[in-house]
Amino acid sequence: RDFNERCAQCSEVNWGLTDGGRFYCRSCHNVTERTREVVNTDFITNSRVQTISKGLKKQEKTDGGCEWYICEGFQLVLKKQVEALEALGVCPQMKDEILCNFWRCYLQKSKQAYCKRPAGETVKALSVCESSTDVDSDPERPSLLHLLSLSESEGDLQTDCSFASSVSKVSESTSVYSGSVDGSLYLMKNQKEKLRMTMPMTLSFCYLALLWLREPITLSELLRFVVEGHIPYMNVFQHFPEKMKLCGLDLKIFCVESWPVYEEVFNKMHELAAFLDLPRFPDITESCFLHPDMLCMKYLMEANLPDELHNWTCRVVKKIGIGEVDFLTLMPGNKSTRKVKYDVLAAAVIVVVLKLLFLLDDHYEWLLSEFAEERNKNNTEGGPYFEFKKWYEVVKHSLDVEQKKLDEEKAKYLWRCEKPLFYSVKNKSKVLKRRQMVVNLQNQFGKLSGSVQRAEKPNPSSFQLSWSEENTDGSCFHGHSLKGVLQEKRGLLTAMNPDYWLCTVKLCNEKLCGHLAHYREVEFPQSYHFVLGLFSFLLRIQPSYIHDEVCMIEHRLFNKKLCKKLKYNTVLRK
Amino acid sequence: SSNELKLNFKKSKEACLSYIQDALLQKQWKRAAEFLTCYVESLEKDYSREHIGPSEMIWRIGTEILWHHSQNRMKEFSCFMEQMKTLGVKRYLKVCLEHVFHLLCNGQIDEAYQNLSLAESWRFGEQTAIQDKEIKLIQAYRGLLDYCSWSKQKKILLEHGEDGFADLAVEQEMHGYFRKAAVNLKEIIKIPGVWDVFVKCYVDLLEFYGEHNEARQVLNEYAYNSKFPANPNAHVYLYQFLKRQGESKKSLISALKILHDIVPSHELMIDFNTMLQKSKKRKKRQLGLEVIFAALDYAGWKENAKAWSCLARQVKQIVISEKHLDWIKQEWNSRKDWWPDFHFSRYLAKRNWQENKSLSYEKALVAGILLGKDCKYFKYVSHQGCKARLKRFRILKKFVTRHNPVYLRISG
């Protein structure tokens, strides 16, 4: 519609869109290679996407509700999320340009909007709706029940949806099964090709847009903000307008009862990027926040490690080429490049550097620490040497405190919200009664516990642990020197530690088992486990993910040596 | 694989529960309440697959917290219990009963009675039949409260009776309570179970109204019906009843015999031994010896002077008569390896002498006979006793010395 070029063949300006998303000239049926570009258009908020099927008007239903489609719901969710991100400081371009265009592209590609459907398909869609309202819809019913038993969300809702068996004939539309028009359709179709939208995917969308704009938020931070409540996710549907009634299968789509997992959001993001046929993303260069050099600096600060370590992280980054633009920048659909987890990568680099300098075999690092301690006792001028032991004690203490707080928060988390959820009109009164009882009990015991109504959300912050140099108790290690672990050799500073142990000699095939290596705590030194644990807490991911990246980095670093035949489990000399 | 790692509703609530559990164990009621506040939204989820659902959890935990934390606010507690009653039909009567118990603990007898009556009249389709046992219990407790009222009236009546007033109204009321109580108590004790308090009350009622036969029947059933769980108290009640009725020694002895078999350390063993010692039948006297030895096997009896005096008396009597020393030998056989350290150590000799001279006297006699005059215990106590110029100890010393050869025959 917005494409105004003249046709190459007939010079007309009369374009339509093929199913493949390409422009074709209606006059002469010349198909161009031009795919629909992401163009600046107005983004009408809360727009009702009407082009799904002809003939369905938006009627006001008797209960004050209106007809709405699932993708409209998701559009609202995205809108809320991007507004929250804006409030956090992300540039407004994200909402008005980037995300909305990604979204529209998605709708188009998945044939939910912005395209002409062949008439046949529309009719088919309608007939699917209607046939389930037929008298003997037995062939349909099992499939709906089957659909209910799909364990998308831990099958929790399956036990709650006992209404399915008790529903008899439906004479009207499928509104009994879902408040939306296409709720049941949405879950039923084989969505493999079309990348069905889910709640975790909304975060994938957000992150995709953030990445495009190279905003200084990593995926782990984004997910942490979600958990902390700064970005709507859990009960977003309560902000849907009154007229959009949510019930039945809609709940399966919009009500999540688990926190999003890094891997899932990450993988979906890449799938999405490929699906949308996006071009190469803007370059991630050295001055970019997501570049390992920058992220390493941030994480070093947060981990209370000496600034001097930054030189080393940069050296490692340079040596194995993970600071290169081509390595870091996302190229959707390119299966040969490794998908980069910027945050995990940076953390892993730091772990490798610590291994390089301190060995972390539960022995050497303490030895070095003793030397440093001796030196620090006898010689107070020239700044303290970094003592691993002291650092360990300080950081462990803080980490334990924070971890304990986090665990308690997880246990205290309130999952339900004010807006009650009904699966069918039938159990509405039961649900409301229960809700009332829950509120009463919460009040009663809340008063007993003497606590104020849930404390205000803490302000979102980029740093979870902070250390101040002004503390005179010496608990900040940023300015400490690494002299104790370094030596000068031929004008270059090298580590005193001559050894290194590989996390694994052979990498797994990631495509087969999903991981490069398999991390089991008991097989590795305690210090290593501690360091992994520290970053695992900061990034809110499992230690095994960081371990994977560490293995990858090590194999790049020691590539040459590994190519030669090695005995299993030998310790390498650098 | 990442499914296990996802933090979801279920895991979050499980963690919440374990925090509640910790807090309860450490009696941190406020903290438990804090976490319970977060847990209650579990009610909105379906847990039909779990063994114990959230509604039961909340009921039990909430009861604990409210009971300990806000003991003065019974109103709040009752309000909570009312809510819990509506949560689960299958549990309704149980919750009612527990509520009643709490009210009773708090001294609110009238409210408890009201609640019991209300619960009794509850009907809910087939649930009523399923929860039949609970109904019987509720009726039984109401009967119990009726019995308490009856008791009160009886007391009033007796007091008035002393003054010479005959209060018809009180009497009528009393009989009314009796009828109500009897009906319900009678029902519950038909069902096999441990109903000590009900049985006692019922028997009390029957005795007052002269229904001794029925009382005896009830007690016999309670004690001897094999369907009922083994219960020492049943035999105690029976014995006490028979004693009150002035029954023959024979029936008293047979009632206590079973008690001795079940609980050799029961306090009634002293009475039992006393009765048996006096018996004319040899077998009974031997049983008496058996009984008292068995009782003193238990640590709780170590310092019981009465028990020791029973044993001493019997042992002395046997030694003097020089008949049936083999009884002592038989009993001593299995005890001679450990009783000396258990009862007759030098340390105990000192302590017993210091704390309780009568105890040490009795024990010294027994020790002297069983272990000879040179045993630690006897030597110490008799020495001390003679030093203190206590006559009976001198006599004791003479007696034991005279019969010293006996111990050789016993321990041989």
Coordinates of N, CA and C in Angstrom, one line a residue, chain B residues 117-241:
Chain B
S117 N -23.9 -28.7 68.6 CA -25.3 -29.0 68.2 C -25.4 -28.6 66.7
L118 N -24.8 -27.5 66.3 CA -24.9 -27.1 64.9 C -24.3 -28.1 64.0
A119 N -23.1 -28.6 64.4 CA -22.5 -29.6 63.6 C -23.3 -30.9 63.5
E120 N -23.9 -31.2 64.6 CA -24.7 -32.4 64.6 C -25.9 -32.4 63.6
S121 N -26.4 -31.2 63.4 CA -27.5 -31.1 62.5 C -27.2 -30.9 61.1
W122 N -25.9 -30.9 60.8 CA -25.4 -30.7 59.4 C -25.8 -31.9 58.5
R123 N -26.3 -31.5 57.3 CA -26.6 -32.5 56.4 C -26.1 -32.1 55.0
F124 N -25.4 -33.0 54.3 CA -24.9 -32.7 53.0 C -24.9 -33.9 52.1
G125 N -26.0 -34.3 51.7 CA -26.1 -35.4 50.7 C -25.4 -36.6 51.2
E126 N -24.6 -37.2 50.3 CA -24.0 -38.4 50.7 C -22.8 -38.2 51.7
Q127 N -22.4 -37.0 51.8 CA -21.3 -36.7 52.7 C -21.7 -37.1 54.1
T128 N -23.0 -36.9 54.4 CA -23.4 -37.2 55.8 C -23.2 -38.7 56.1
A129 N -23.4 -39.5 55.2 CA -23.2 -40.9 55.4 C -21.7 -41.3 55.5
I130 N -21.0 -40.6 54.6 CA -19.5 -40.9 54.6 C -18.9 -40.5 55.9
Q131 N -19.3 -39.3 56.4 CA -18.7 -38.8 57.6 C -19.4 -39.2 58.9
D132 N -19.9 -40.4 58.8 CA -20.7 -40.9 59.9 C -19.9 -41.0 61.2
K133 N -18.7 -41.4 61.1 CA -17.8 -41.5 62.3 C -17.7 -40.2 63.0
E134 N -17.5 -39.1 62.2 CA -17.3 -37.8 62.8 C -18.5 -37.4 63.5
I135 N -19.7 -37.7 62.9 CA -20.9 -37.3 63.5 C -21.0 -38.0 64.9
K136 N -20.6 -39.3 64.9 CA -20.7 -40.0 66.2 C -19.8 -39.3 67.3
L137 N -18.7 -38.9 66.8 CA -17.7 -38.3 67.7 C -18.3 -37.0 68.2
I138 N -18.9 -36.2 67.3 CA -19.5 -35.0 67.7 C -20.6 -35.2 68.7
Q139 N -21.4 -36.2 68.5 CA -22.5 -36.5 69.4 C -21.9 -37.0 70.8
A140 N -20.8 -37.7 70.7 CA -20.2 -38.2 71.9 C -19.7 -37.0 72.8
Y141 N -19.1 -36.0 72.1 CA -18.6 -34.9 72.8 C -19.8 -34.0 73.4
R142 N -20.8 -34.0 72.6 CA -22.0 -33.3 73.2 C -22.5 -34.0 74.4
G143 N -22.5 -35.3 74.3 CA -22.9 -36.1 75.5 C -22.0 -35.8 76.6
L144 N -20.7 -35.6 76.3 CA -19.7 -35.4 77.4 C -20.1 -34.0 78.1
L145 N -20.4 -33.1 77.3 CA -20.7 -31.8 77.8 C -22.0 -31.8 78.6
D146 N -22.9 -32.7 78.1 CA -24.2 -32.9 78.9 C -23.8 -33.5 80.2
Y147 N -22.9 -34.4 80.2 CA -22.5 -35.1 81.5 C -21.9 -34.0 82.4
C148 N -21.1 -33.1 81.9 CA -20.6 -32.0 82.7 C -21.7 -31.2 83.3
S149 N -22.7 -30.9 82.5 CA -23.9 -30.2 83.1 C -24.6 -31.0 84.2
W150 N -24.7 -32.2 83.9 CA -25.3 -33.1 84.9 C -24.6 -33.1 86.2
S151 N -23.2 -33.2 86.1 CA -22.4 -33.1 87.2 C -22.6 -31.9 88.1
K152 N -22.7 -30.8 87.3 CA -22.9 -29.5 88.0 C -24.2 -29.5 88.8
Q153 N -25.3 -30.0 88.1 CA -26.6 -30.1 88.7 C -26.6 -31.0 89.9
K154 N -25.9 -32.1 89.8 CA -25.8 -33.0 90.9 C -25.2 -32.4 92.1
K155 N -24.1 -31.6 91.8 CA -23.4 -30.9 92.9 C -24.4 -30.0 93.7
I156 N -25.1 -29.2 92.8 CA -26.0 -28.3 93.4 C -27.1 -29.0 94.3
L157 N -27.6 -30.1 93.7 CA -28.6 -30.8 94.4 C -28.1 -31.3 95.7
L158 N -26.9 -31.9 95.7 CA -26.3 -32.4 96.9 C -26.2 -31.3 98.0
E159 N -25.7 -30.2 97.5 CA -25.6 -29.1 98.5 C -26.9 -28.7 99.1
H160 N -27.9 -28.6 98.2 CA -29.2 -28.2 98.6 C -29.8 -29.3 99.6
G161 N -29.5 -30.5 99.2 CA -29.9 -31.6 100.0 C -29.5 -31.5 101.4
E162 N -28.2 -31.0 101.6 CA -27.7 -30.9 102.9 C -28.4 -29.8 103.7
D163 N -28.8 -28.8 102.9 CA -29.6 -27.8 103.6 C -31.0 -28.1 103.9
G164 N -31.4 -29.3 103.3 CA -32.7 -29.7 103.6 C -33.7 -29.3 102.5
F165 N -33.2 -28.6 101.5 CA -34.1 -28.2 100.4 C -34.2 -29.2 99.4
A166 N -35.3 -29.5 98.9 CA -35.5 -30.4 97.8 C -35.8 -29.6 96.5
D167 N -34.9 -29.5 95.6 CA -35.1 -28.6 94.5 C -35.6 -29.4 93.3
L168 N -36.9 -29.4 93.1 CA -37.4 -30.2 92.0 C -36.9 -29.8 90.6
A169 N -36.8 -28.5 90.4 CA -36.4 -28.1 89.1 C -35.0 -28.5 88.8
V170 N -34.1 -28.4 89.7 CA -32.8 -28.8 89.5 C -32.7 -30.3 89.2
E171 N -33.5 -31.0 90.0 CA -33.5 -32.5 89.8 C -34.0 -32.9 88.4
Q172 N -35.0 -32.2 88.0 CA -35.5 -32.5 86.6 C -34.5 -32.2 85.6
E173 N -33.9 -31.1 85.8 CA -32.8 -30.7 84.8 C -31.7 -31.8 84.8
M174 N -31.4 -32.2 86.0 CA -30.3 -33.1 86.1 C -30.6 -34.4 85.3
H175 N -31.9 -34.9 85.5 CA -32.3 -36.1 84.9 C -32.3 -35.9 83.4
G176 N -32.7 -34.7 83.0 CA -32.7 -34.4 81.5 C -31.3 -34.6 80.9
Y177 N -30.3 -34.0 81.6 CA -29.0 -34.1 81.1 C -28.5 -35.5 81.1
F178 N -28.9 -36.2 82.1 CA -28.5 -37.6 82.1 C -29.0 -38.4 80.9
R179 N -30.2 -38.2 80.6 CA -30.8 -38.9 79.4 C -30.0 -38.5 78.2
K180 N -29.8 -37.2 78.0 CA -29.1 -36.8 76.8 C -27.7 -37.3 76.7
A181 N -27.1 -37.3 77.9 CA -25.7 -37.7 77.9 C -25.6 -39.2 77.6
A182 N -26.5 -40.0 78.3 CA -26.4 -41.4 78.3 C -26.6 -41.9 76.8
V183 N -27.5 -41.3 76.2 CA -27.8 -41.8 74.8 C -26.6 -41.7 73.9
N184 N -25.9 -40.6 74.0 CA -24.8 -40.4 73.1 C -23.5 -41.2 73.5
L185 N -23.3 -41.2 74.8 CA -22.1 -41.9 75.3 C -22.2 -43.4 75.0
K186 N -23.4 -43.9 75.2 CA -23.6 -45.3 74.9 C -23.3 -45.6 73.5
E187 N -23.7 -44.8 72.6 CA -23.4 -45.0 71.2 C -22.0 -45.1 70.8
I188 N -21.2 -44.2 71.3 CA -19.8 -44.1 70.8 C -19.0 -45.3 71.4
I189 N -19.3 -45.7 72.6 CA -18.5 -46.8 73.1 C -18.8 -48.1 72.5
K190 N -19.8 -48.1 71.7 CA -20.0 -49.4 71.0 C -19.0 -49.6 69.9
I191 N -18.5 -48.5 69.4 CA -17.5 -48.6 68.3 C -16.1 -48.9 68.9
P192 N -15.4 -49.8 68.4 CA -14.1 -50.1 68.9 C -13.2 -48.9 68.8
G193 N -12.6 -48.6 70.0 CA -11.7 -47.4 70.0 C -11.3 -47.2 71.4
V194 N -10.5 -46.1 71.6 CA -10.1 -45.7 72.9 C -11.0 -44.6 73.4
W195 N -11.8 -44.9 74.3 CA -12.8 -43.9 74.7 C -12.8 -43.7 76.2
D196 N -11.6 -43.6 76.8 CA -11.5 -43.6 78.2 C -12.4 -42.6 78.9
V197 N -12.4 -41.4 78.4 CA -13.2 -40.3 79.1 C -14.7 -40.6 79.0
F198 N -15.1 -41.1 77.8 CA -16.5 -41.4 77.6 C -16.9 -42.5 78.5
V199 N -16.1 -43.5 78.6 CA -16.5 -44.7 79.4 C -16.6 -44.3 80.9
K200 N -15.6 -43.6 81.3 CA -15.6 -43.1 82.7 C -16.9 -42.4 83.1
C201 N -17.2 -41.5 82.2 CA -18.4 -40.6 82.5 C -19.7 -41.5 82.5
Y202 N -19.7 -42.3 81.5 CA -20.9 -43.1 81.3 C -21.1 -44.0 82.6
V203 N -20.0 -44.6 83.0 CA -20.1 -45.5 84.1 C -20.5 -44.7 85.4
D204 N -20.0 -43.5 85.5 CA -20.3 -42.7 86.6 C -21.8 -42.4 86.6
L205 N -22.4 -42.2 85.5 CA -23.8 -41.9 85.4 C -24.6 -43.2 85.8
L206 N -24.2 -44.3 85.2 CA -24.9 -45.6 85.5 C -24.8 -45.9 87.0
E207 N -23.7 -45.7 87.6 CA -23.6 -46.0 89.0 C -24.5 -45.2 89.8
F208 N -24.5 -43.9 89.5 CA -25.4 -43.0 90.3 C -26.8 -43.4 90.3
Y209 N -27.3 -43.9 89.1 CA -28.7 -44.3 88.9 C -28.9 -45.7 89.3
G210 N -27.8 -46.4 89.8 CA -28.0 -47.7 90.3 C -28.0 -48.8 89.2
E211 N -27.5 -48.4 88.0 CA -27.5 -49.4 86.9 C -26.2 -50.2 87.0
H212 N -26.0 -50.9 88.0 CA -24.7 -51.5 88.2 C -24.4 -52.6 87.2
N213 N -25.4 -53.3 86.8 CA -25.2 -54.4 85.9 C -24.8 -53.9 84.5
E214 N -25.5 -52.9 84.1 CA -25.1 -52.3 82.8 C -23.7 -51.7 82.9
A215 N -23.4 -51.1 84.0 CA -22.0 -50.6 84.1 C -21.0 -51.7 84.0
R216 N -21.3 -52.8 84.7 CA -20.3 -53.9 84.7 C -20.2 -54.4 83.3
Q217 N -21.3 -54.5 82.6 CA -21.2 -55.0 81.2 C -20.4 -54.1 80.3
V218 N -20.6 -52.8 80.5 CA -19.9 -51.8 79.7 C -18.4 -52.0 79.9
L219 N -18.0 -52.1 81.2 CA -16.6 -52.1 81.5 C -16.0 -53.4 81.0
N220 N -16.7 -54.5 81.1 CA -16.2 -55.8 80.7 C -16.0 -55.7 79.2
E221 N -17.0 -55.2 78.5 CA -16.8 -55.1 77.0 C -15.6 -54.3 76.7
Y222 N -15.5 -53.2 77.4 CA -14.4 -52.3 77.1 C -13.0 -52.9 77.3
A223 N -13.0 -53.8 78.4 CA -11.7 -54.4 78.7 C -11.4 -55.6 77.9
Y224 N -12.5 -56.4 77.7 CA -12.2 -57.8 77.2 C -12.6 -58.0 75.8
N225 N -13.3 -57.1 75.2 CA -13.7 -57.3 73.8 C -12.4 -57.2 72.9
S226 N -12.1 -58.2 72.2 CA -10.8 -58.2 71.4 C -10.8 -57.2 70.3
K227 N -12.0 -56.8 69.9 CA -12.1 -55.8 68.8 C -11.6 -54.5 69.2
F228 N -11.6 -54.2 70.5 CA -11.1 -52.9 71.0 C -9.6 -53.0 71.1
P229 N -9.0 -51.9 70.9 CA -7.5 -51.9 71.0 C -7.1 -52.1 72.5
A230 N -6.0 -52.8 72.7 CA -5.5 -53.1 74.0 C -5.3 -51.8 74.8
N231 N -5.9 -51.7 75.9 CA -5.9 -50.5 76.7 C -5.8 -50.7 78.2
P232 N -4.7 -50.5 78.7 CA -4.5 -50.7 80.2 C -5.6 -50.0 81.0
N233 N -5.9 -48.9 80.6 CA -6.9 -48.1 81.4 C -8.2 -48.8 81.6
A234 N -8.6 -49.6 80.5 CA -9.8 -50.3 80.6 C -9.8 -51.2 81.8
H235 N -8.7 -51.9 82.0 CA -8.6 -52.8 83.1 C -8.6 -52.1 84.5
V236 N -8.0 -50.9 84.5 CA -7.9 -50.1 85.7 C -9.3 -49.7 86.1
Y237 N -10.1 -49.2 85.1 CA -11.5 -48.8 85.4 C -12.3 -50.0 85.9
L238 N -12.1 -51.1 85.3 CA -12.9 -52.2 85.7 C -12.5 -52.6 87.1
Y239 N -11.3 -52.6 87.4 CA -10.8 -52.9 88.8 C -11.4 -52.0 89.8
Q240 N -11.3 -50.7 89.5 CA -11.8 -49.7 90.4 C -13.3 -49.8 90.6
F241 N -14.0 -50.2 89.5 CA -15.4 -50.4 89.7 C -15.7 -51.6 90.6

